[in-house]
Amino acid sequence: MVKYTLILTALCIPLAANAEEALIEGNVQSKCIINTDINGVYGNPAPDKLSTKSVDGGVEPTIRFDVAIANYYLARITTPSTFSTSPSLSDVVNWTGTTTVGEVSDAGMSAYDAAKVTYDTTSEFDLTIAGSTWFKVDSVATYGFGRAFPGGTYRAIVQAECIAQ
Amino acid sequence: MIKLFFIAALFLAGKVSAHEMTPTYPPLVPSYVDGLVSAKMTMFNSRKDVDYFEIGVFDDEWNPVPFAATAKILRVPHGSSKTFEVFVRQEDKKRATFICSLSKLRTDSSARAIVSSKICSRTDGALP
């Protein structure tokens, strides 16, 4: 009887041990998501000017970058330097553009603006904090020397890039 | 409560217009084709205004590197994801640094998208 009890006990112990070893695994993966929250609209405050600034009657494009882990990605935003769609233009178009940090999910992200690197029409932001950052883009186009833009549809493209570091 | 609703609304708004590509550091591993290495990528599109994405492979100076894939312009309809494989020659393995996907915008005037999104993963596994 003692022998059988011992054998049964021995069989039960490994089963109990197995039950305790049930694992739950998780994996946090670094990734970047680019969200186009608001597509911009050009306002036409003066005959020779197209602008996405709200004071000029435009709508600023807003792009959100979500990063799961800090320090893995670089956000690079390039403002337009040409129209992708426009009527035929015979004079030069002068472009200016700025990218600024709007809303942030972490207060520390407010420092991105001061640390940004700007060259040509591109602004680079090192995404050093995990979470969401909303970037606002201003784009202003002026035509010739006080010349009126011809009537028609104008479109320009903002390029938002998320580059793994 | 209002603040919470506002935050939730922002996240929901983002869900309808996102572009995502993983993994961030895909390894280039030997493929079933002799002399080629490959990386498996997955892309998710929830941008309503974009259906097509261009795949590109670049070196660390952003020069294009020859590659092969099922298609260089992939159709990823809104709300869906696609897994694709990128093949690079063994001799280009050290040179190929970035695998990128770039959203392609339609030129017709009905499309209002003015933001082109591009996500690049690193094949050399460089960590900060």
mmCIF file of C-alpha atoms in Angstrom, chain B residues 34-121:
data_model
loop_
_atom_site.group_PDB
_atom_site.id
_atom_site.type_symbol
_atom_site.label_atom_id
_atom_site.label_comp_id
_atom_site.label_asym_id
_atom_site.label_seq_id
_atom_site.Cartn_x
_atom_site.Cartn_y
_atom_site.Cartn_z
ATOM 1 C CA ASP B 34 21.011 30.791 -54.262
ATOM 2 C CA GLY B 35 23.053 33.987 -53.915
ATOM 3 C CA LEU B 36 20.219 36.064 -52.508
ATOM 4 C CA VAL B 37 19.411 37.141 -48.986
ATOM 5 C CA SER B 38 15.973 38.263 -47.954
ATOM 6 C CA ALA B 39 14.036 40.095 -45.281
ATOM 7 C CA LYS B 40 10.383 39.625 -44.455
ATOM 8 C CA MET B 41 8.434 42.824 -43.809
ATOM 9 C CA THR B 42 4.865 43.582 -42.846
ATOM 10 C CA MET B 43 3.050 46.765 -43.709
ATOM 11 C CA PHE B 44 -0.240 48.028 -42.355
ATOM 12 C CA ASN B 45 -2.244 50.756 -44.025
ATOM 13 C CA SER B 46 -5.089 52.653 -42.466
ATOM 14 C CA ARG B 47 -4.731 55.711 -44.648
ATOM 15 C CA LYS B 48 -8.005 56.043 -46.533
ATOM 16 C CA ASP B 49 -6.379 58.290 -49.095
ATOM 17 C CA VAL B 50 -3.579 55.872 -50.013
ATOM 18 C CA ASP B 51 -3.708 52.418 -51.596
ATOM 19 C CA TYR B 52 -0.239 51.971 -53.023
ATOM 20 C CA PHE B 53 3.220 51.966 -51.467
ATOM 21 C CA GLU B 54 6.607 51.952 -53.170
ATOM 22 C CA ILE B 55 9.308 49.709 -51.740
ATOM 23 C CA GLY B 56 12.921 50.833 -51.882
ATOM 24 C CA VAL B 57 16.282 49.598 -50.604
ATOM 25 C CA PHE B 58 19.064 52.088 -49.906
ATOM 26 C CA ASP B 59 22.602 52.172 -48.570
ATOM 27 C CA ASP B 60 23.676 54.376 -45.659
ATOM 28 C CA GLU B 61 24.195 57.304 -48.068
ATOM 29 C CA TRP B 62 20.674 56.852 -49.438
ATOM 30 C CA ASN B 63 21.865 55.528 -52.793
ATOM 31 C CA PRO B 64 19.483 52.933 -54.224
ATOM 32 C CA VAL B 65 20.512 49.290 -53.912
ATOM 33 C CA PRO B 66 19.200 46.749 -56.459
ATOM 34 C CA PHE B 67 16.554 44.471 -55.009
ATOM 35 C CA ALA B 68 13.677 42.235 -55.981
ATOM 36 C CA ALA B 69 10.251 41.853 -54.439
ATOM 37 C CA THR B 70 6.915 40.476 -55.535
ATOM 38 C CA ALA B 71 6.146 44.020 -56.677
ATOM 39 C CA LYS B 72 7.953 47.314 -56.226
ATOM 40 C CA ILE B 73 4.629 49.091 -55.938
ATOM 41 C CA LEU B 74 2.480 47.196 -53.469
ATOM 42 C CA ARG B 75 -1.247 47.549 -53.180
ATOM 43 C CA VAL B 76 -2.222 47.626 -49.534
ATOM 44 C CA PRO B 77 -5.888 48.625 -49.336
ATOM 45 C CA HIS B 78 -7.169 50.711 -46.480
ATOM 46 C CA GLY B 79 -7.501 48.733 -43.272
ATOM 47 C CA SER B 80 -5.381 45.803 -44.357
ATOM 48 C CA SER B 81 -1.859 44.565 -43.856
ATOM 49 C CA LYS B 82 0.514 42.848 -46.233
ATOM 50 C CA THR B 83 3.591 40.736 -45.639
ATOM 51 C CA PHE B 84 6.204 40.892 -48.356
ATOM 52 C CA GLU B 85 9.729 39.673 -48.882
ATOM 53 C CA VAL B 86 12.602 41.798 -50.165
ATOM 54 C CA PHE B 87 15.503 40.018 -51.881
ATOM 55 C CA VAL B 88 18.991 41.496 -52.094
ATOM 56 C CA ARG B 89 22.085 39.990 -53.695
ATOM 57 C CA GLN B 90 24.523 38.415 -51.258
ATOM 58 C CA GLU B 91 27.237 40.824 -52.448
ATOM 59 C CA ASP B 92 24.988 43.799 -51.591
ATOM 60 C CA LYS B 93 24.136 42.499 -48.132
ATOM 61 C CA LYS B 94 26.619 44.756 -46.320
ATOM 62 C CA ARG B 95 25.652 47.767 -48.436
ATOM 63 C CA ALA B 96 21.876 47.465 -48.049
ATOM 64 C CA THR B 97 21.028 49.467 -44.947
ATOM 65 C CA PHE B 98 17.467 50.725 -45.286
ATOM 66 C CA ILE B 99 14.269 49.092 -46.503
ATOM 67 C CA CYS B 100 11.668 51.811 -47.004
ATOM 68 C CA SER B 101 8.019 52.061 -47.913
ATOM 69 C CA LEU B 102 6.727 55.301 -49.400
ATOM 70 C CA SER B 103 3.047 56.115 -49.803
ATOM 71 C CA LYS B 104 2.052 56.948 -53.352
ATOM 72 C CA LEU B 105 -0.433 59.760 -53.733
ATOM 73 C CA ARG B 106 -2.921 59.952 -56.558
ATOM 74 C CA THR B 107 -2.532 62.849 -58.946
ATOM 75 C CA ASP B 108 -6.223 63.381 -59.656
ATOM 76 C CA SER B 109 -7.658 66.530 -58.158
ATOM 77 C CA SER B 110 -10.292 64.643 -56.143
ATOM 78 C CA ALA B 111 -7.576 63.343 -53.816
ATOM 79 C CA ARG B 112 -6.840 65.772 -51.027
ATOM 80 C CA ALA B 113 -3.837 64.057 -49.514
ATOM 81 C CA ILE B 114 -0.856 66.325 -49.286
ATOM 82 C CA VAL B 115 1.169 64.289 -46.826
ATOM 83 C CA SER B 116 3.394 61.576 -48.175
ATOM 84 C CA SER B 117 4.590 59.137 -45.521
ATOM 85 C CA LYS B 118 7.770 57.089 -45.609
ATOM 86 C CA ILE B 119 8.971 54.517 -43.068
ATOM 87 C CA CYS B 120 12.436 53.006 -43.189
ATOM 88 C CA SER B 121 13.734 49.957 -41.331
#
